[in-house]
């Protein structure tokens, strides 16, 4: 089997401005998001909770109060970790863009991590759920993570199991002290957090949630998943051969732009969701993100027009339509 060649991105038709401006846009957007998240502490939140959630916890029975506060403390810690992972992957996208060659599918896979982390955070903090609904969502997310830890520990080896079981027990005990029970599936396995008539499953469909959030590119989560899993129908779309008949992955300006737009859409979702939850004035932050999104789209439209003009010249002026 021949090794995959390292093609020159310019020879493959990726305009330098699409690549360089994409990296610059993401660098500035990451800085803006970081500053915005840091400013959330200046809002009206109480101990990481909105006034409504804090009021619900404060009015709870004294036996449940401390555990419910701990649920929100875990949610805040989880959000910080996830945001750190998101920004780490965006930095990787920036470095991929300015490298030569521009790697095409890694951009898509990296943007998937950004979108997935965003969806997980926004599912916990979105406007709409009542405090008890939010509490069971948080508990379910925590419990699901610890269940996955247990499964991984059993695969690693017996020595890893006790620590994973301890982490599960801690989360389970916190949920129970918060007044919740653990729902079981048909195979008698823990599968949901339950508080009275309110129930939240451990596992949620991120694909379905992403489809309901308007700032995310339509179908991008599914497309990026196909790229991450090397699904042939997706990866084949960028495959080709160099002048020596060796297989190469051909970078495409449309995919580069889409990956950048996917990140900006995720940042807009994070800004709006967290800003609304913490009672922050978010209009300026949203305007900044949307201006960047429009600028990326305008660059892509300019590239398309230039590509059409170039093609017409190559075809002797014939209309491409």
PDB file of C-alpha atoms in Angstrom:
ATOM      1  CA  UNK A   1       0.000   0.000   0.000  1.00  0.00           C
ATOM      2  CA  UNK A   2       1.323   3.433  -0.899  1.00  0.00           C
ATOM      3  CA  UNK A   3       1.601   5.980   1.879  1.00  0.00           C
ATOM      4  CA  UNK A   4      -0.753   8.946   1.714  1.00  0.00           C
ATOM      5  CA  UNK A   5       1.130  11.830   0.167  1.00  0.00           C
ATOM      6  CA  UNK A   6       1.466  15.294   1.670  1.00  0.00           C
ATOM      7  CA  UNK A   7       0.035  17.597  -1.009  1.00  0.00           C
ATOM      8  CA  UNK A   8       0.682  21.320  -1.126  1.00  0.00           C
ATOM      9  CA  UNK A   9      -2.639  22.957  -0.093  1.00  0.00           C
ATOM     10  CA  UNK A  10      -2.184  25.781  -2.604  1.00  0.00           C
ATOM     11  CA  UNK A  11      -1.763  23.289  -5.448  1.00  0.00           C
ATOM     12  CA  UNK A  12      -5.042  21.722  -4.329  1.00  0.00           C
ATOM     13  CA  UNK A  13      -6.844  25.014  -4.702  1.00  0.00           C
ATOM     14  CA  UNK A  14      -7.372  26.216  -1.129  1.00  0.00           C
ATOM     15  CA  UNK A  15      -7.004  30.002  -1.217  1.00  0.00           C
ATOM     16  CA  UNK A  16      -4.549  31.324   1.332  1.00  0.00           C
ATOM     17  CA  UNK A  17      -7.073  33.855   2.639  1.00  0.00           C
ATOM     18  CA  UNK A  18      -9.611  31.121   3.394  1.00  0.00           C
ATOM     19  CA  UNK A  19      -7.028  29.303   5.505  1.00  0.00           C
ATOM     20  CA  UNK A  20      -5.268  32.229   7.171  1.00  0.00           C
ATOM     21  CA  UNK A  21      -8.426  34.245   7.831  1.00  0.00           C
ATOM     22  CA  UNK A  22     -10.143  31.144   9.187  1.00  0.00           C
ATOM     23  CA  UNK A  23      -7.345  30.651  11.710  1.00  0.00           C
ATOM     24  CA  UNK A  24      -7.374  34.331  12.648  1.00  0.00           C
ATOM     25  CA  UNK A  25     -11.155  34.317  13.087  1.00  0.00           C
ATOM     26  CA  UNK A  26     -11.022  31.332  15.421  1.00  0.00           C
ATOM     27  CA  UNK A  27      -8.171  32.830  17.433  1.00  0.00           C
ATOM     28  CA  UNK A  28     -10.095  36.057  18.064  1.00  0.00           C
ATOM     29  CA  UNK A  29     -13.374  34.214  18.663  1.00  0.00           C
ATOM     30  CA  UNK A  30     -11.742  31.963  21.280  1.00  0.00           C
ATOM     31  CA  UNK A  31     -10.377  34.983  23.107  1.00  0.00           C
ATOM     32  CA  UNK A  32     -13.774  36.664  23.060  1.00  0.00           C
ATOM     33  CA  UNK A  33     -15.529  33.551  24.358  1.00  0.00           C
ATOM     34  CA  UNK A  34     -12.987  33.144  27.149  1.00  0.00           C
ATOM     35  CA  UNK A  35     -13.456  36.763  28.226  1.00  0.00           C
ATOM     36  CA  UNK A  36     -17.239  36.394  28.118  1.00  0.00           C
ATOM     37  CA  UNK A  37     -17.233  33.245  30.246  1.00  0.00           C
ATOM     38  CA  UNK A  38     -14.920  34.946  32.749  1.00  0.00           C
ATOM     39  CA  UNK A  39     -17.382  37.851  32.980  1.00  0.00           C
ATOM     40  CA  UNK A  40     -20.291  35.588  33.935  1.00  0.00           C
ATOM     41  CA  UNK A  41     -19.273  35.784  37.590  1.00  0.00           C
ATOM     42  CA  UNK A  42     -20.234  39.476  37.446  1.00  0.00           C
ATOM     43  CA  UNK A  43     -23.874  38.607  36.634  1.00  0.00           C
ATOM     44  CA  UNK A  44     -26.786  37.858  38.942  1.00  0.00           C
ATOM     45  CA  UNK A  45     -25.985  34.186  39.465  1.00  0.00           C
ATOM     46  CA  UNK A  46     -25.766  32.880  43.019  1.00  0.00           C
ATOM     47  CA  UNK A  47     -23.006  30.358  43.636  1.00  0.00           C
ATOM     48  CA  UNK A  48     -23.022  29.329  39.990  1.00  0.00           C
ATOM     49  CA  UNK A  49     -26.831  29.077  39.956  1.00  0.00           C
ATOM     50  CA  UNK A  50     -29.429  31.334  38.426  1.00  0.00           C
ATOM     51  CA  UNK A  51     -31.635  33.182  40.945  1.00  0.00           C
ATOM     52  CA  UNK A  52     -34.512  30.790  40.161  1.00  0.00           C
ATOM     53  CA  UNK A  53     -32.395  27.682  40.714  1.00  0.00           C
ATOM     54  CA  UNK A  54     -30.786  29.146  43.831  1.00  0.00           C
ATOM     55  CA  UNK A  55     -34.239  29.966  45.195  1.00  0.00           C
ATOM     56  CA  UNK A  56     -35.427  26.419  44.526  1.00  0.00           C
ATOM     57  CA  UNK A  57     -32.409  24.936  46.290  1.00  0.00           C
ATOM     58  CA  UNK A  58     -32.695  27.375  49.185  1.00  0.00           C
ATOM     59  CA  UNK A  59     -36.364  26.532  49.736  1.00  0.00           C
ATOM     60  CA  UNK A  60     -35.709  22.778  49.624  1.00  0.00           C
ATOM     61  CA  UNK A  61     -36.019  20.576  52.674  1.00  0.00           C
ATOM     62  CA  UNK A  62     -32.890  20.933  54.761  1.00  0.00           C
ATOM     63  CA  UNK A  63     -32.038  17.258  54.191  1.00  0.00           C
ATOM     64  CA  UNK A  64     -31.734  17.861  50.425  1.00  0.00           C
ATOM     65  CA  UNK A  65     -30.219  21.328  50.338  1.00  0.00           C
ATOM     66  CA  UNK A  66     -26.492  20.537  50.558  1.00  0.00           C
ATOM     67  CA  UNK A  67     -26.681  17.736  48.000  1.00  0.00           C
ATOM     68  CA  UNK A  68     -28.603  19.918  45.559  1.00  0.00           C
ATOM     69  CA  UNK A  69     -25.993  22.644  45.882  1.00  0.00           C
ATOM     70  CA  UNK A  70     -23.389  19.995  45.153  1.00  0.00           C
ATOM     71  CA  UNK A  71     -25.185  19.051  41.934  1.00  0.00           C
ATOM     72  CA  UNK A  72     -24.784  22.607  40.664  1.00  0.00           C
ATOM     73  CA  UNK A  73     -21.170  22.698  41.868  1.00  0.00           C
ATOM     74  CA  UNK A  74     -20.525  19.563  39.787  1.00  0.00           C
ATOM     75  CA  UNK A  75     -22.278  21.151  36.791  1.00  0.00           C
ATOM     76  CA  UNK A  76     -20.047  24.226  37.084  1.00  0.00           C
ATOM     77  CA  UNK A  77     -16.901  22.080  37.347  1.00  0.00           C
ATOM     78  CA  UNK A  78     -18.019  19.947  34.414  1.00  0.00           C
ATOM     79  CA  UNK A  79     -18.676  23.069  32.346  1.00  0.00           C
ATOM     80  CA  UNK A  80     -15.213  24.455  33.085  1.00  0.00           C
ATOM     81  CA  UNK A  81     -13.597  21.189  32.004  1.00  0.00           C
ATOM     82  CA  UNK A  82     -15.704  20.957  28.864  1.00  0.00           C
ATOM     83  CA  UNK A  83     -14.986  24.560  27.899  1.00  0.00           C
ATOM     84  CA  UNK A  84     -11.295  23.864  28.384  1.00  0.00           C
ATOM     85  CA  UNK A  85     -11.579  20.864  26.067  1.00  0.00           C
ATOM     86  CA  UNK A  86     -13.507  22.928  23.512  1.00  0.00           C
ATOM     87  CA  UNK A  87     -10.905  25.700  23.444  1.00  0.00           C
ATOM     88  CA  UNK A  88      -8.099  23.122  23.270  1.00  0.00           C
ATOM     89  CA  UNK A  89      -9.653  21.623  20.133  1.00  0.00           C
ATOM     90  CA  UNK A  90     -10.246  25.032  18.577  1.00  0.00           C
ATOM     91  CA  UNK A  91      -6.566  25.779  19.101  1.00  0.00           C
ATOM     92  CA  UNK A  92      -5.788  22.516  17.314  1.00  0.00           C
ATOM     93  CA  UNK A  93      -7.987  23.625  14.407  1.00  0.00           C
ATOM     94  CA  UNK A  94      -6.057  26.897  14.207  1.00  0.00           C
ATOM     95  CA  UNK A  95      -2.745  25.044  14.063  1.00  0.00           C
ATOM     96  CA  UNK A  96      -4.071  22.668  11.431  1.00  0.00           C
ATOM     97  CA  UNK A  97      -5.179  25.584   9.286  1.00  0.00           C
ATOM     98  CA  UNK A  98      -1.816  27.333   9.327  1.00  0.00           C
ATOM     99  CA  UNK A  99       0.126  24.130   8.733  1.00  0.00           C
ATOM    100  CA  UNK A 100       1.087  22.857   5.335  1.00  0.00           C
ATOM    101  CA  UNK A 101      -0.562  20.840   4.074  1.00  0.00           C
ATOM    102  CA  UNK A 102      -3.987  21.712   5.456  1.00  0.00           C
ATOM    103  CA  UNK A 103      -5.363  18.424   6.745  1.00  0.00           C
ATOM    104  CA  UNK A 104      -8.969  18.207   5.658  1.00  0.00           C
ATOM    105  CA  UNK A 105     -10.800  15.629   7.760  1.00  0.00           C
ATOM    106  CA  UNK A 106      -9.032  16.388  11.022  1.00  0.00           C
ATOM    107  CA  UNK A 107     -10.615  19.857  10.838  1.00  0.00           C
ATOM    108  CA  UNK A 108     -14.032  18.251  10.627  1.00  0.00           C
ATOM    109  CA  UNK A 109     -13.361  15.815  13.460  1.00  0.00           C
ATOM    110  CA  UNK A 110     -11.990  18.550  15.695  1.00  0.00           C
ATOM    111  CA  UNK A 111     -15.047  20.702  15.056  1.00  0.00           C
ATOM    112  CA  UNK A 112     -17.235  17.758  16.081  1.00  0.00           C
ATOM    113  CA  UNK A 113     -15.644  17.765  19.546  1.00  0.00           C
ATOM    114  CA  UNK A 114     -16.398  21.481  19.811  1.00  0.00           C
ATOM    115  CA  UNK A 115     -20.019  20.955  18.837  1.00  0.00           C
ATOM    116  CA  UNK A 116     -20.492  17.941  21.105  1.00  0.00           C
ATOM    117  CA  UNK A 117     -19.101  19.743  24.138  1.00  0.00           C
ATOM    118  CA  UNK A 118     -21.295  22.736  23.383  1.00  0.00           C
ATOM    119  CA  UNK A 119     -24.426  20.617  23.114  1.00  0.00           C
ATOM    120  CA  UNK A 120     -23.674  18.924  26.435  1.00  0.00           C
ATOM    121  CA  UNK A 121     -23.224  22.243  28.232  1.00  0.00           C
ATOM    122  CA  UNK A 122     -26.253  23.894  26.654  1.00  0.00           C
ATOM    123  CA  UNK A 123     -28.446  20.891  27.436  1.00  0.00           C
ATOM    124  CA  UNK A 124     -27.810  21.548  31.131  1.00  0.00           C
ATOM    125  CA  UNK A 125     -28.207  25.317  31.086  1.00  0.00           C
ATOM    126  CA  UNK A 126     -30.727  26.045  28.340  1.00  0.00           C
ATOM    127  CA  UNK A 127     -33.700  28.266  29.138  1.00  0.00           C
ATOM    128  CA  UNK A 128     -36.967  26.465  29.717  1.00  0.00           C
ATOM    129  CA  UNK A 129     -36.441  23.615  32.198  1.00  0.00           C
ATOM    130  CA  UNK A 130     -37.695  24.232  35.722  1.00  0.00           C
ATOM    131  CA  UNK A 131     -35.184  23.953  38.582  1.00  0.00           C
ATOM    132  CA  UNK A 132     -36.242  20.380  39.376  1.00  0.00           C
ATOM    133  CA  UNK A 133     -35.954  19.432  35.703  1.00  0.00           C
ATOM    134  CA  UNK A 134     -32.502  20.998  35.547  1.00  0.00           C
ATOM    135  CA  UNK A 135     -31.507  19.180  38.744  1.00  0.00           C
ATOM    136  CA  UNK A 136     -32.330  15.749  37.307  1.00  0.00           C
ATOM    137  CA  UNK A 137     -30.537  16.618  34.039  1.00  0.00           C
ATOM    138  CA  UNK A 138     -27.422  17.509  35.996  1.00  0.00           C
ATOM    139  CA  UNK A 139     -27.677  14.372  38.114  1.00  0.00           C
ATOM    140  CA  UNK A 140     -28.237  12.194  35.032  1.00  0.00           C
ATOM    141  CA  UNK A 141     -25.198  13.702  33.279  1.00  0.00           C
ATOM    142  CA  UNK A 142     -23.038  13.132  36.353  1.00  0.00           C
ATOM    143  CA  UNK A 143     -24.271   9.588  36.872  1.00  0.00           C
ATOM    144  CA  UNK A 144     -23.892   8.724  33.201  1.00  0.00           C
ATOM    145  CA  UNK A 145     -20.288   9.896  33.227  1.00  0.00           C
ATOM    146  CA  UNK A 146     -19.476   7.791  36.256  1.00  0.00           C
ATOM    147  CA  UNK A 147     -21.187   4.750  34.686  1.00  0.00           C
ATOM    148  CA  UNK A 148     -19.016   5.150  31.603  1.00  0.00           C
ATOM    149  CA  UNK A 149     -16.020   5.381  33.931  1.00  0.00           C
ATOM    150  CA  UNK A 150     -17.008   2.069  35.528  1.00  0.00           C
ATOM    151  CA  UNK A 151     -17.363   0.366  32.142  1.00  0.00           C
ATOM    152  CA  UNK A 152     -13.962   1.654  31.033  1.00  0.00           C
ATOM    153  CA  UNK A 153     -12.370   0.567  34.324  1.00  0.00           C
ATOM    154  CA  UNK A 154     -13.580  -3.019  33.878  1.00  0.00           C
ATOM    155  CA  UNK A 155     -12.010  -3.092  30.429  1.00  0.00           C
ATOM    156  CA  UNK A 156      -8.719  -1.661  31.722  1.00  0.00           C
ATOM    157  CA  UNK A 157      -8.344  -4.221  34.491  1.00  0.00           C
ATOM    158  CA  UNK A 158      -9.474  -5.241  37.958  1.00  0.00           C
ATOM    159  CA  UNK A 159      -7.107  -2.788  39.625  1.00  0.00           C
ATOM    160  CA  UNK A 160      -9.020   0.174  38.129  1.00  0.00           C
ATOM    161  CA  UNK A 161     -12.473  -0.967  39.267  1.00  0.00           C
ATOM    162  CA  UNK A 162     -12.475   0.075  42.983  1.00  0.00           C
ATOM    163  CA  UNK A 163     -11.684   3.718  42.225  1.00  0.00           C
ATOM    164  CA  UNK A 164     -14.356   3.861  39.506  1.00  0.00           C
ATOM    165  CA  UNK A 165     -16.923   2.235  41.795  1.00  0.00           C
ATOM    166  CA  UNK A 166     -16.128   4.795  44.489  1.00  0.00           C
ATOM    167  CA  UNK A 167     -16.747   7.643  42.043  1.00  0.00           C
ATOM    168  CA  UNK A 168     -20.090   6.101  41.035  1.00  0.00           C
ATOM    169  CA  UNK A 169     -21.134   5.677  44.672  1.00  0.00           C
ATOM    170  CA  UNK A 170     -20.319   9.310  45.385  1.00  0.00           C
ATOM    171  CA  UNK A 171     -22.524  10.526  42.537  1.00  0.00           C
ATOM    172  CA  UNK A 172     -25.297   8.057  43.424  1.00  0.00           C
ATOM    173  CA  UNK A 173     -25.238   9.089  47.067  1.00  0.00           C
ATOM    174  CA  UNK A 174     -25.390  12.779  46.134  1.00  0.00           C
ATOM    175  CA  UNK A 175     -28.421  12.205  43.887  1.00  0.00           C
ATOM    176  CA  UNK A 176     -30.187  10.221  46.592  1.00  0.00           C
ATOM    177  CA  UNK A 177     -29.465  12.836  49.249  1.00  0.00           C
ATOM    178  CA  UNK A 178     -30.885  15.407  46.831  1.00  0.00           C
ATOM    179  CA  UNK A 179     -34.179  13.501  47.010  1.00  0.00           C
ATOM    180  CA  UNK A 180     -33.779  11.515  43.810  1.00  0.00           C
ATOM    181  CA  UNK A 181     -33.971   7.852  42.949  1.00  0.00           C
ATOM    182  CA  UNK A 182     -32.144   5.941  40.216  1.00  0.00           C
ATOM    183  CA  UNK A 183     -34.377   4.528  37.490  1.00  0.00           C
ATOM    184  CA  UNK A 184     -33.536   1.144  35.969  1.00  0.00           C
ATOM    185  CA  UNK A 185     -33.859  -0.093  32.406  1.00  0.00           C
ATOM    186  CA  UNK A 186     -35.371  -3.383  31.230  1.00  0.00           C
ATOM    187  CA  UNK A 187     -32.116  -5.158  32.104  1.00  0.00           C
ATOM    188  CA  UNK A 188     -32.135  -3.758  35.636  1.00  0.00           C
ATOM    189  CA  UNK A 189     -29.273  -1.360  34.901  1.00  0.00           C
ATOM    190  CA  UNK A 190     -29.198   2.254  36.184  1.00  0.00           C
ATOM    191  CA  UNK A 191     -30.495   4.442  33.374  1.00  0.00           C
ATOM    192  CA  UNK A 192     -32.134   7.624  34.696  1.00  0.00           C
ATOM    193  CA  UNK A 193     -32.379  10.146  37.512  1.00  0.00           C
ATOM    194  CA  UNK A 194     -35.869  10.556  38.964  1.00  0.00           C
ATOM    195  CA  UNK A 195     -37.299  13.283  41.208  1.00  0.00           C
ATOM    196  CA  UNK A 196     -41.009  12.839  41.820  1.00  0.00           C
ATOM    197  CA  UNK A 197     -42.676  12.928  38.417  1.00  0.00           C
ATOM    198  CA  UNK A 198     -39.579  14.379  36.736  1.00  0.00           C
ATOM    199  CA  UNK A 199     -37.195  11.999  34.999  1.00  0.00           C
ATOM    200  CA  UNK A 200     -34.014  12.449  32.954  1.00  0.00           C
ATOM    201  CA  UNK A 201     -32.270   9.613  31.101  1.00  0.00           C
ATOM    202  CA  UNK A 202     -28.552   9.089  31.523  1.00  0.00           C
ATOM    203  CA  UNK A 203     -28.002   8.822  27.773  1.00  0.00           C
ATOM    204  CA  UNK A 204     -29.252  11.599  25.496  1.00  0.00           C
ATOM    205  CA  UNK A 205     -29.145  11.885  21.712  1.00  0.00           C
ATOM    206  CA  UNK A 206     -26.673  14.657  20.992  1.00  0.00           C
ATOM    207  CA  UNK A 207     -27.594  14.429  17.313  1.00  0.00           C
ATOM    208  CA  UNK A 208     -31.242  15.188  18.092  1.00  0.00           C
ATOM    209  CA  UNK A 209     -30.371  17.975  20.530  1.00  0.00           C
ATOM    210  CA  UNK A 210     -27.970  19.603  18.064  1.00  0.00           C
ATOM    211  CA  UNK A 211     -30.717  19.562  15.421  1.00  0.00           C
ATOM    212  CA  UNK A 212     -32.926  21.723  17.664  1.00  0.00           C
ATOM    213  CA  UNK A 213     -30.300  24.400  18.305  1.00  0.00           C
ATOM    214  CA  UNK A 214     -30.501  27.025  15.554  1.00  0.00           C
ATOM    215  CA  UNK A 215     -26.897  28.242  15.522  1.00  0.00           C
ATOM    216  CA  UNK A 216     -25.448  24.849  14.593  1.00  0.00           C
ATOM    217  CA  UNK A 217     -24.952  23.976  10.938  1.00  0.00           C
ATOM    218  CA  UNK A 218     -27.685  21.601   9.730  1.00  0.00           C
ATOM    219  CA  UNK A 219     -26.512  17.974   9.751  1.00  0.00           C
ATOM    220  CA  UNK A 220     -22.952  18.973  10.708  1.00  0.00           C
ATOM    221  CA  UNK A 221     -22.915  16.742  13.780  1.00  0.00           C
ATOM    222  CA  UNK A 222     -23.799  13.720  11.662  1.00  0.00           C
ATOM    223  CA  UNK A 223     -21.382  14.710   8.891  1.00  0.00           C
ATOM    224  CA  UNK A 224     -18.527  15.272  11.313  1.00  0.00           C
ATOM    225  CA  UNK A 225     -19.304  11.984  13.023  1.00  0.00           C
ATOM    226  CA  UNK A 226     -18.963  10.193   9.681  1.00  0.00           C
ATOM    227  CA  UNK A 227     -15.579  11.832   9.153  1.00  0.00           C
ATOM    228  CA  UNK A 228     -14.389  10.960  12.663  1.00  0.00           C
ATOM    229  CA  UNK A 229     -15.318   7.312  12.165  1.00  0.00           C
ATOM    230  CA  UNK A 230     -13.728   7.112   8.688  1.00  0.00           C
ATOM    231  CA  UNK A 231     -17.067   6.319   7.093  1.00  0.00           C
ATOM    232  CA  UNK A 232     -16.270   5.559   3.484  1.00  0.00           C
ATOM    233  CA  UNK A 233     -19.076   7.567   1.873  1.00  0.00           C
ATOM    234  CA  UNK A 234     -17.748  10.677   3.600  1.00  0.00           C
ATOM    235  CA  UNK A 235     -13.993  10.232   3.379  1.00  0.00           C
ATOM    236  CA  UNK A 236     -14.167   9.215  -0.284  1.00  0.00           C
ATOM    237  CA  UNK A 237     -15.477  12.674  -1.182  1.00  0.00           C
ATOM    238  CA  UNK A 238     -12.047  14.192  -0.553  1.00  0.00           C
ATOM    239  CA  UNK A 239      -9.932  11.408  -1.966  1.00  0.00           C
ATOM    240  CA  UNK A 240      -7.878  11.706  -5.109  1.00  0.00           C
ATOM    241  CA  UNK A 241      -4.475  10.953  -6.593  1.00  0.00           C
ATOM    242  CA  UNK A 242      -1.376  13.044  -7.082  1.00  0.00           C
ATOM    243  CA  UNK A 243       0.738  13.167 -10.244  1.00  0.00           C
ATOM    244  CA  UNK A 244       2.492   9.960  -9.148  1.00  0.00           C
ATOM    245  CA  UNK A 245      -0.833   8.108  -8.724  1.00  0.00           C
ATOM    246  CA  UNK A 246      -0.501   8.066  -4.960  1.00  0.00           C
ATOM    247  CA  UNK A 247      -3.679   8.495  -2.850  1.00  0.00           C
ATOM    248  CA  UNK A 248      -4.172  11.918  -1.271  1.00  0.00           C
ATOM    249  CA  UNK A 249      -6.865  13.739   0.679  1.00  0.00           C
ATOM    250  CA  UNK A 250      -7.723  16.915  -1.168  1.00  0.00           C
ATOM    251  CA  UNK A 251      -8.456  19.917   1.032  1.00  0.00           C
ATOM    252  CA  UNK A 252     -11.613  21.766   0.044  1.00  0.00           C
ATOM    253  CA  UNK A 253     -12.304  25.452   0.838  1.00  0.00           C
ATOM    254  CA  UNK A 254     -15.978  24.629   1.413  1.00  0.00           C
ATOM    255  CA  UNK A 255     -15.096  22.161   4.163  1.00  0.00           C
ATOM    256  CA  UNK A 256     -12.543  24.526   5.716  1.00  0.00           C
ATOM    257  CA  UNK A 257     -15.181  27.257   5.855  1.00  0.00           C
ATOM    258  CA  UNK A 258     -17.821  24.878   7.205  1.00  0.00           C
ATOM    259  CA  UNK A 259     -15.534  23.784  10.042  1.00  0.00           C
ATOM    260  CA  UNK A 260     -14.921  27.423  10.991  1.00  0.00           C
ATOM    261  CA  UNK A 261     -18.654  28.188  10.817  1.00  0.00           C
ATOM    262  CA  UNK A 262     -19.404  25.130  12.970  1.00  0.00           C
ATOM    263  CA  UNK A 263     -17.125  26.506  15.687  1.00  0.00           C
ATOM    264  CA  UNK A 264     -18.641  29.985  15.467  1.00  0.00           C
ATOM    265  CA  UNK A 265     -22.133  28.504  15.683  1.00  0.00           C
ATOM    266  CA  UNK A 266     -21.115  26.588  18.779  1.00  0.00           C
ATOM    267  CA  UNK A 267     -19.643  29.729  20.331  1.00  0.00           C
ATOM    268  CA  UNK A 268     -22.848  31.627  19.629  1.00  0.00           C
ATOM    269  CA  UNK A 269     -24.877  28.872  21.305  1.00  0.00           C
ATOM    270  CA  UNK A 270     -22.598  28.879  24.354  1.00  0.00           C
ATOM    271  CA  UNK A 271     -22.710  32.662  24.639  1.00  0.00           C
ATOM    272  CA  UNK A 272     -26.475  32.877  24.371  1.00  0.00           C
ATOM    273  CA  UNK A 273     -27.233  29.907  26.634  1.00  0.00           C
ATOM    274  CA  UNK A 274     -24.779  30.708  29.423  1.00  0.00           C
ATOM    275  CA  UNK A 275     -25.442  34.431  29.186  1.00  0.00           C
ATOM    276  CA  UNK A 276     -29.185  33.983  29.549  1.00  0.00           C
ATOM    277  CA  UNK A 277     -28.783  31.498  32.396  1.00  0.00           C
ATOM    278  CA  UNK A 278     -26.496  33.795  34.397  1.00  0.00           C
ATOM    279  CA  UNK A 279     -28.530  36.934  33.671  1.00  0.00           C
ATOM    280  CA  UNK A 280     -25.757  38.535  31.613  1.00  0.00           C
ATOM    281  CA  UNK A 281     -26.264  41.243  28.989  1.00  0.00           C
ATOM    282  CA  UNK A 282     -25.125  39.258  25.976  1.00  0.00           C
ATOM    283  CA  UNK A 283     -26.105  41.434  23.025  1.00  0.00           C
ATOM    284  CA  UNK A 284     -22.634  42.854  22.401  1.00  0.00           C
ATOM    285  CA  UNK A 285     -21.031  39.421  22.635  1.00  0.00           C
ATOM    286  CA  UNK A 286     -23.590  37.972  20.215  1.00  0.00           C
ATOM    287  CA  UNK A 287     -23.112  40.834  17.762  1.00  0.00           C
ATOM    288  CA  UNK A 288     -19.357  40.213  17.766  1.00  0.00           C
ATOM    289  CA  UNK A 289     -19.787  36.513  16.953  1.00  0.00           C
ATOM    290  CA  UNK A 290     -22.386  37.201  14.269  1.00  0.00           C
ATOM    291  CA  UNK A 291     -20.162  39.803  12.589  1.00  0.00           C
ATOM    292  CA  UNK A 292     -17.403  37.215  12.403  1.00  0.00           C
ATOM    293  CA  UNK A 293     -19.835  34.675  10.949  1.00  0.00           C
ATOM    294  CA  UNK A 294     -20.965  37.116   8.265  1.00  0.00           C
ATOM    295  CA  UNK A 295     -17.320  37.925   7.420  1.00  0.00           C
ATOM    296  CA  UNK A 296     -16.540  34.204   6.958  1.00  0.00           C
ATOM    297  CA  UNK A 297     -19.565  33.779   4.695  1.00  0.00           C
ATOM    298  CA  UNK A 298     -18.607  36.835   2.641  1.00  0.00           C
ATOM    299  CA  UNK A 299     -15.080  35.464   2.158  1.00  0.00           C
ATOM    300  CA  UNK A 300     -16.504  32.165   0.999  1.00  0.00           C
ATOM    301  CA  UNK A 301     -18.869  33.881  -1.446  1.00  0.00           C
ATOM    302  CA  UNK A 302     -15.947  35.882  -2.801  1.00  0.00           C
ATOM    303  CA  UNK A 303     -13.932  32.672  -3.257  1.00  0.00           C
ATOM    304  CA  UNK A 304     -16.821  31.007  -5.094  1.00  0.00           C
ATOM    305  CA  UNK A 305     -17.166  33.938  -7.473  1.00  0.00           C
ATOM    306  CA  UNK A 306     -13.434  33.887  -8.125  1.00  0.00           C
ATOM    307  CA  UNK A 307     -13.511  30.120  -8.703  1.00  0.00           C
ATOM    308  CA  UNK A 308     -16.375  30.530 -11.188  1.00  0.00           C
ATOM    309  CA  UNK A 309     -14.488  33.286 -13.038  1.00  0.00           C
ATOM    310  CA  UNK A 310     -11.352  31.156 -13.196  1.00  0.00           C
ATOM    311  CA  UNK A 311     -13.316  28.183 -14.502  1.00  0.00           C
ATOM    312  CA  UNK A 312     -14.967  30.309 -17.210  1.00  0.00           C
ATOM    313  CA  UNK A 313     -11.560  31.506 -18.369  1.00  0.00           C
ATOM    314  CA  UNK A 314     -10.298  27.939 -18.495  1.00  0.00           C
ATOM    315  CA  UNK A 315     -13.372  26.941 -20.529  1.00  0.00           C
ATOM    316  CA  UNK A 316     -12.980  29.781 -22.954  1.00  0.00           C
ATOM    317  CA  UNK A 317     -15.706  31.921 -21.447  1.00  0.00           C
ATOM    318  CA  UNK A 318     -18.478  29.328 -21.591  1.00  0.00           C
ATOM    319  CA  UNK A 319     -21.234  29.571 -18.982  1.00  0.00           C
ATOM    320  CA  UNK A 320     -20.823  26.953 -16.263  1.00  0.00           C
ATOM    321  CA  UNK A 321     -24.578  26.537 -15.856  1.00  0.00           C
TER     322      UNK A 321
END
